[in-house]
PDB file of C-alpha atoms (C1' of nucleotides) in Angstrom:
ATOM      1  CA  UNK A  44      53.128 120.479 121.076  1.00  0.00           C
ATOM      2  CA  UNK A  45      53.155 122.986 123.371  1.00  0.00           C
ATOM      3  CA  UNK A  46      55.676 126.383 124.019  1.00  0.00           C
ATOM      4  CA  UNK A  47      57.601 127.655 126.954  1.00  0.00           C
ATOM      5  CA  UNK A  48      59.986 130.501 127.751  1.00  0.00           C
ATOM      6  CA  UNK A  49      63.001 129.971 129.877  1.00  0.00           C
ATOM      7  CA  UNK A  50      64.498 132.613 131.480  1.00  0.00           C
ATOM      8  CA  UNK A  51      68.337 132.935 132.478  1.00  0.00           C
ATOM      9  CA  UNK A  52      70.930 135.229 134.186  1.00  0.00           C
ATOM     10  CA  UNK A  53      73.502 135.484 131.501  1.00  0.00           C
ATOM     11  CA  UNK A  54      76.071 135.797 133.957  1.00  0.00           C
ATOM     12  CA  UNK A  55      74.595 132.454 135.289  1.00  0.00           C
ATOM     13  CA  UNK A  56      74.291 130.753 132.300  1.00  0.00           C
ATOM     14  CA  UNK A  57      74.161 132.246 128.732  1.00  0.00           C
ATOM     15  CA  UNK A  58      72.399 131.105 125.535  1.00  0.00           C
ATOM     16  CA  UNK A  59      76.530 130.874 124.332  1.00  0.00           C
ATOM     17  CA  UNK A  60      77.176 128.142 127.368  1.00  0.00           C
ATOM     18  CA  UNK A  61      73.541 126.522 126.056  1.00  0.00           C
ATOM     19  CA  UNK A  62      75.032 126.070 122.079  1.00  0.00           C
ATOM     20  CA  UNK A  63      78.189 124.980 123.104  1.00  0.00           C
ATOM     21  CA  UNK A  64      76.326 122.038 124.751  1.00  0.00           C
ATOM     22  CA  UNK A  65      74.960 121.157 121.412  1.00  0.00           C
ATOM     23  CA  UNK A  66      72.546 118.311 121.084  1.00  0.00           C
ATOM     24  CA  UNK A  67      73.908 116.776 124.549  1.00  0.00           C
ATOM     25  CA  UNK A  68      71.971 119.628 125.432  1.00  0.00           C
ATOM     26  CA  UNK A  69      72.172 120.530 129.102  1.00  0.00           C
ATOM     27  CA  UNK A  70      69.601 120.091 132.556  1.00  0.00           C
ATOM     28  CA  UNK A  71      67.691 123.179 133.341  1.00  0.00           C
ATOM     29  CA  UNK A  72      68.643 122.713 137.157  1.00  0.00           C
ATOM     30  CA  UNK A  73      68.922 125.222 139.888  1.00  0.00           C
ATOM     31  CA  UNK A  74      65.417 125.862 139.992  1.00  0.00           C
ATOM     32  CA  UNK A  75      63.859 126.346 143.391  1.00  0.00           C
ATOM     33  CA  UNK A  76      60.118 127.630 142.520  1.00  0.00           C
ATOM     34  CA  UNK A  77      57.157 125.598 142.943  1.00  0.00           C
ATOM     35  CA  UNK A  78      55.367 127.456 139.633  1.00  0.00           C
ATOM     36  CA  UNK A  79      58.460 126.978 137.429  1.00  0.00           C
ATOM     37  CA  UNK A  80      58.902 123.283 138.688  1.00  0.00           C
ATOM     38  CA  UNK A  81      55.251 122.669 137.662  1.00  0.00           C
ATOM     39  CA  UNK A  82      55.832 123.679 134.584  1.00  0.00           C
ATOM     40  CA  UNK A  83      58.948 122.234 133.529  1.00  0.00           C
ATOM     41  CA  UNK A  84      56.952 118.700 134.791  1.00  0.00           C
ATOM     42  CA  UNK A  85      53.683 119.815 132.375  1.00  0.00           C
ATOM     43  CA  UNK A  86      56.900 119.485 128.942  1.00  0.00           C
ATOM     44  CA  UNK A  87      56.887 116.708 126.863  1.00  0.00           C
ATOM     45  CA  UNK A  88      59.478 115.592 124.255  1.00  0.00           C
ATOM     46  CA  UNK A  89      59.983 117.636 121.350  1.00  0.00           C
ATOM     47  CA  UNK A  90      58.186 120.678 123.194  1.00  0.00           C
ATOM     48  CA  UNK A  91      59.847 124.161 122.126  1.00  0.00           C
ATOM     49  CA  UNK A  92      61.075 127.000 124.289  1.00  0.00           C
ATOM     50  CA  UNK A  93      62.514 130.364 124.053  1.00  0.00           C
ATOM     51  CA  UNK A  94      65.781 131.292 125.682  1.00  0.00           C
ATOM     52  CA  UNK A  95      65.383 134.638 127.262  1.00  0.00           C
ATOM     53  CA  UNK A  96      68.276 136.298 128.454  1.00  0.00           C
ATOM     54  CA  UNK A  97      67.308 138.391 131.963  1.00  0.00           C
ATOM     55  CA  UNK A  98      69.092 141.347 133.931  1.00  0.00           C
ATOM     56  CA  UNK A  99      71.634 143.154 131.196  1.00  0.00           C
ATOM     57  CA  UNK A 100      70.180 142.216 127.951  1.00  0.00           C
ATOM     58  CA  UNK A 101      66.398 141.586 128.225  1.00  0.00           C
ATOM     59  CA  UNK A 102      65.989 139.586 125.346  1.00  0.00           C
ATOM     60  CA  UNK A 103      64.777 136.609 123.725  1.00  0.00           C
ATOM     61  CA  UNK A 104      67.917 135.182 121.879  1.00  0.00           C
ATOM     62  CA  UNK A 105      67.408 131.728 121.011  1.00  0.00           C
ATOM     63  CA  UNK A 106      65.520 128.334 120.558  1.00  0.00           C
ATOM     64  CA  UNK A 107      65.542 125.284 122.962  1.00  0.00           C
ATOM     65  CA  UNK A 108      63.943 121.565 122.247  1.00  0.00           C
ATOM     66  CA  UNK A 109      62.859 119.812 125.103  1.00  0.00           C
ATOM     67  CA  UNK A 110      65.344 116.498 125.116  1.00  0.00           C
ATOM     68  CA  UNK A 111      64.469 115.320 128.143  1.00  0.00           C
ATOM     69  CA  UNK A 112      61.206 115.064 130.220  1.00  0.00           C
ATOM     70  CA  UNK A 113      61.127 116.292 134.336  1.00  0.00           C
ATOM     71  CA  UNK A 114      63.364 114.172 136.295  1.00  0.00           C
ATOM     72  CA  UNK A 115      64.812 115.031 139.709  1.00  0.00           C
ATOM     73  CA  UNK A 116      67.337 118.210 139.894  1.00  0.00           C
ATOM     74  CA  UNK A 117      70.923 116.338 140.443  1.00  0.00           C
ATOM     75  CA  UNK A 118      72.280 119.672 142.105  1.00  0.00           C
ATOM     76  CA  UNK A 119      70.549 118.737 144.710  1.00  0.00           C
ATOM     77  CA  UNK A 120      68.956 116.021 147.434  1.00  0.00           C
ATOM     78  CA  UNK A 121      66.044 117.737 147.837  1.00  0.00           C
ATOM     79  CA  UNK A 122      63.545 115.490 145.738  1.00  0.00           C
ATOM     80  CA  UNK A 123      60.980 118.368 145.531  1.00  0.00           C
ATOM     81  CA  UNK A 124      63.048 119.707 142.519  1.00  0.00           C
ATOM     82  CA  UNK A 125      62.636 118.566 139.035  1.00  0.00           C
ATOM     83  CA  UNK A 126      64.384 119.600 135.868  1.00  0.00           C
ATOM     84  CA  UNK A 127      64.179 119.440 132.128  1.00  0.00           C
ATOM     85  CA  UNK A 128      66.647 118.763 130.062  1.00  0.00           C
ATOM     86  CA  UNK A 129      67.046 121.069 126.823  1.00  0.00           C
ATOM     87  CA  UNK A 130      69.408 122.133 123.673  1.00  0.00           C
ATOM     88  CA  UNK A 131      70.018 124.657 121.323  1.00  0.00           C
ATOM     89  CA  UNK A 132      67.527 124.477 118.209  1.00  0.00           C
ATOM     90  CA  UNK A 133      68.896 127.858 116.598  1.00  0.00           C
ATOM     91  CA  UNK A 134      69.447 131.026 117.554  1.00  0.00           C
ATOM     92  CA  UNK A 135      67.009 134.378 116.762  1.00  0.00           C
ATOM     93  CA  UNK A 136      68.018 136.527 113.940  1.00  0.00           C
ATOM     94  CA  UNK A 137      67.061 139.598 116.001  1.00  0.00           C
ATOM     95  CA  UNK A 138      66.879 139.000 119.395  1.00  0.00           C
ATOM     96  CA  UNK A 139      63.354 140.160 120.225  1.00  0.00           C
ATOM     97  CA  UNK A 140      63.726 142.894 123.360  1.00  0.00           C
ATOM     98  CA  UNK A 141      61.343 143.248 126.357  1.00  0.00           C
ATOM     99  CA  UNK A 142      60.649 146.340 125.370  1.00  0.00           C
ATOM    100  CA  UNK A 143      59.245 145.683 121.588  1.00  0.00           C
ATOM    101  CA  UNK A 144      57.655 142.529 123.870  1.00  0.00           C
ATOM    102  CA  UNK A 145      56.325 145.368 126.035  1.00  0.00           C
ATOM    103  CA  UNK A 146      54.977 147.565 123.520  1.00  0.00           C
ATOM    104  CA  UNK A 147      53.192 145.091 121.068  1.00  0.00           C
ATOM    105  CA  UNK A 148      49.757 145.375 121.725  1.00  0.00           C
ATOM    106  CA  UNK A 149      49.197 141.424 121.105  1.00  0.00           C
ATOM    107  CA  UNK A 150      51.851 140.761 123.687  1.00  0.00           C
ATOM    108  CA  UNK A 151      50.655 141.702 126.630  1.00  0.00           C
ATOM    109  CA  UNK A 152      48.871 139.287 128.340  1.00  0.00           C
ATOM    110  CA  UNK A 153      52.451 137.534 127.792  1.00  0.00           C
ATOM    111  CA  UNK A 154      53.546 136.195 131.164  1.00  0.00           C
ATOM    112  CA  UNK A 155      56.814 137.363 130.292  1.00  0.00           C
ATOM    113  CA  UNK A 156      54.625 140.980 130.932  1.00  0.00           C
ATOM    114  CA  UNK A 157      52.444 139.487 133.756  1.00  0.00           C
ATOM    115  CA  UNK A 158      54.768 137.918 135.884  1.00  0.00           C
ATOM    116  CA  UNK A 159      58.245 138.650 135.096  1.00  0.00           C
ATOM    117  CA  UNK A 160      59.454 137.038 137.934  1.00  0.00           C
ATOM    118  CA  UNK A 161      58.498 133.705 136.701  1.00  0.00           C
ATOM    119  CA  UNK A 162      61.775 131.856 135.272  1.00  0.00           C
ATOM    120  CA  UNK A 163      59.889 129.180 133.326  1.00  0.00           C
ATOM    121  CA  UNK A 164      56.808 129.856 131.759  1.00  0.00           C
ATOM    122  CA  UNK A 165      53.826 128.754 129.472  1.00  0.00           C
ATOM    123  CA  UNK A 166      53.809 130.839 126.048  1.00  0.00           C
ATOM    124  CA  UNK A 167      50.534 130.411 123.653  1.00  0.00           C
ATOM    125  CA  UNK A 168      51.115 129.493 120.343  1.00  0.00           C
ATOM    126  CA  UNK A 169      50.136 132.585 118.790  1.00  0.00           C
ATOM    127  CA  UNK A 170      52.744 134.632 121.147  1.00  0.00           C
ATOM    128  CA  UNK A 171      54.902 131.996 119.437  1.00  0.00           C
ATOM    129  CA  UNK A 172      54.066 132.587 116.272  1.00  0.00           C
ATOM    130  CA  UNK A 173      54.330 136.585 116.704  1.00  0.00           C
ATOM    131  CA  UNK A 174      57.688 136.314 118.686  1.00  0.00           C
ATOM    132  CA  UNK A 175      59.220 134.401 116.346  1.00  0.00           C
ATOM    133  CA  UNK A 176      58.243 136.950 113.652  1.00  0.00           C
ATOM    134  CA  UNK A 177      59.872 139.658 115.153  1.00  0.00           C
ATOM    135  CA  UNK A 178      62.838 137.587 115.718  1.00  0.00           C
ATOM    136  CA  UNK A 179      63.280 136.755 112.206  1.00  0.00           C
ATOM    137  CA  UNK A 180      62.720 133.334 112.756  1.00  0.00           C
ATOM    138  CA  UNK A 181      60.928 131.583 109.597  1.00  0.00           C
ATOM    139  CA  UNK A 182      60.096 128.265 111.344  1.00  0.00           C
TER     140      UNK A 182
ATOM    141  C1'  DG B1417      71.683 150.883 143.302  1.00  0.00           C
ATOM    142  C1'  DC B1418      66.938 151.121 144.156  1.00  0.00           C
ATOM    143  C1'  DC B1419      62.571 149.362 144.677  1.00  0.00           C
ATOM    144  C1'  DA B1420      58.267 146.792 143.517  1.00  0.00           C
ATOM    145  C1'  DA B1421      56.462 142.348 143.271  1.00  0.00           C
ATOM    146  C1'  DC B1422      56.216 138.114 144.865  1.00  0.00           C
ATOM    147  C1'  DG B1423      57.514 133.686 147.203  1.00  0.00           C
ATOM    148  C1'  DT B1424      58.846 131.544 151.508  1.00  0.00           C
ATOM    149  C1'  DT B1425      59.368 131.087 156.380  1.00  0.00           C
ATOM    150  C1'  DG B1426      58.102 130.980 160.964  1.00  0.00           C
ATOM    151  C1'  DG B1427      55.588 132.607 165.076  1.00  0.00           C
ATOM    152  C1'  DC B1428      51.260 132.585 166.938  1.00  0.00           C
TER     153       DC B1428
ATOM    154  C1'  DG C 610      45.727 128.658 158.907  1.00  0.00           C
ATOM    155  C1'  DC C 611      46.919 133.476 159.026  1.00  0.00           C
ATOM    156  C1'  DC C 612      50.002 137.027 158.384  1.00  0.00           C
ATOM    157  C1'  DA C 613      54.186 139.758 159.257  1.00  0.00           C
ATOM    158  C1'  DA C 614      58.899 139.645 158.254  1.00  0.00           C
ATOM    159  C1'  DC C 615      62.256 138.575 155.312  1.00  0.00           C
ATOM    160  C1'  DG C 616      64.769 137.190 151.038  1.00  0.00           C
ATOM    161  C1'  DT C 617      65.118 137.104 146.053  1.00  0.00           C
ATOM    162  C1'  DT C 618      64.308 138.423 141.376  1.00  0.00           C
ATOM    163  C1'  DG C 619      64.467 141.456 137.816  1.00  0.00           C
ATOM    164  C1'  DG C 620      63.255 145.874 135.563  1.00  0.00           C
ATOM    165  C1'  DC C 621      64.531 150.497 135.611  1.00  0.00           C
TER     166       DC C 621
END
DNA sequence: GCCAACGTTGGC
DNA sequence: GCCAACGTTGGC
């Protein structure tokens, strides 16, 4: 089992949009970046995610389970680009801010700190364990 | 709205 | 294959 953190305009498409999808869940197309696309193919079944919201709010603000494994992206022809597919698990008690992300010292090798352009990332299982802490998430 | 960081493109 | 120019993302 491994983590990952997804990262989304909420203007694009919000962690609201992702729950109303329920378990259908929903493709995480659109992506266009060789790193993301290598990750999203490195998920497996059952895998779990963060939803991080980018630009306004700067948050982590929900679960996702990966539903479906990397399969091409049907928004476009271009069969370079592979998507996931993923649903809502639950959503964070707290959402957990950049800034408290920023300013724990056992966060910041996060790539979320690293590389924050990076829209789908790896996250270690101990930044797992500590994010979900500060989210109020009990597991 | 600005700008830094980074990825991509294209000329050579 | 290198690198300058350009476009995009995302934090501030």
């Amino acid at each position: 089992m491994r983590y990952w953190l997804f990262k989304s305009e909420p203007s694009t498409w919000s962690w609201n949009q992702q729950v109303a999808k329920g378990d259908a869940g929903e493709e995480w197309d659109g992506v266009r970046n060789y790193q993301a696309r290598n990750q999203m193919r490195e998920m497996k079944l059952g895998d779990l995610g963060f939803f991080y919201h980018s630009q306004s709010e700067k948050a982590v603000v929900g679960i996702v389970e990966v539903i479906a494994e990397a399969h091409p992206d049907s928004t476009t022809e271009d069969e370079r680009w592979e998507c996931v597919d993923i649903k809502a698990v639950r959503s964070v008690s707290t959402p957990v801010t950049l800034a408290q992300i920023k300013s724990d010292p056992r966060l910041s090798d996060m790539v979320l700190v690293k590389n924050t352009r990076l829209s789908v990332q790896p996250v270690t299982s101990e930044e797992w364990k500590i994010v979900c802490e500060l989210g109020g998430v009990t597991g």
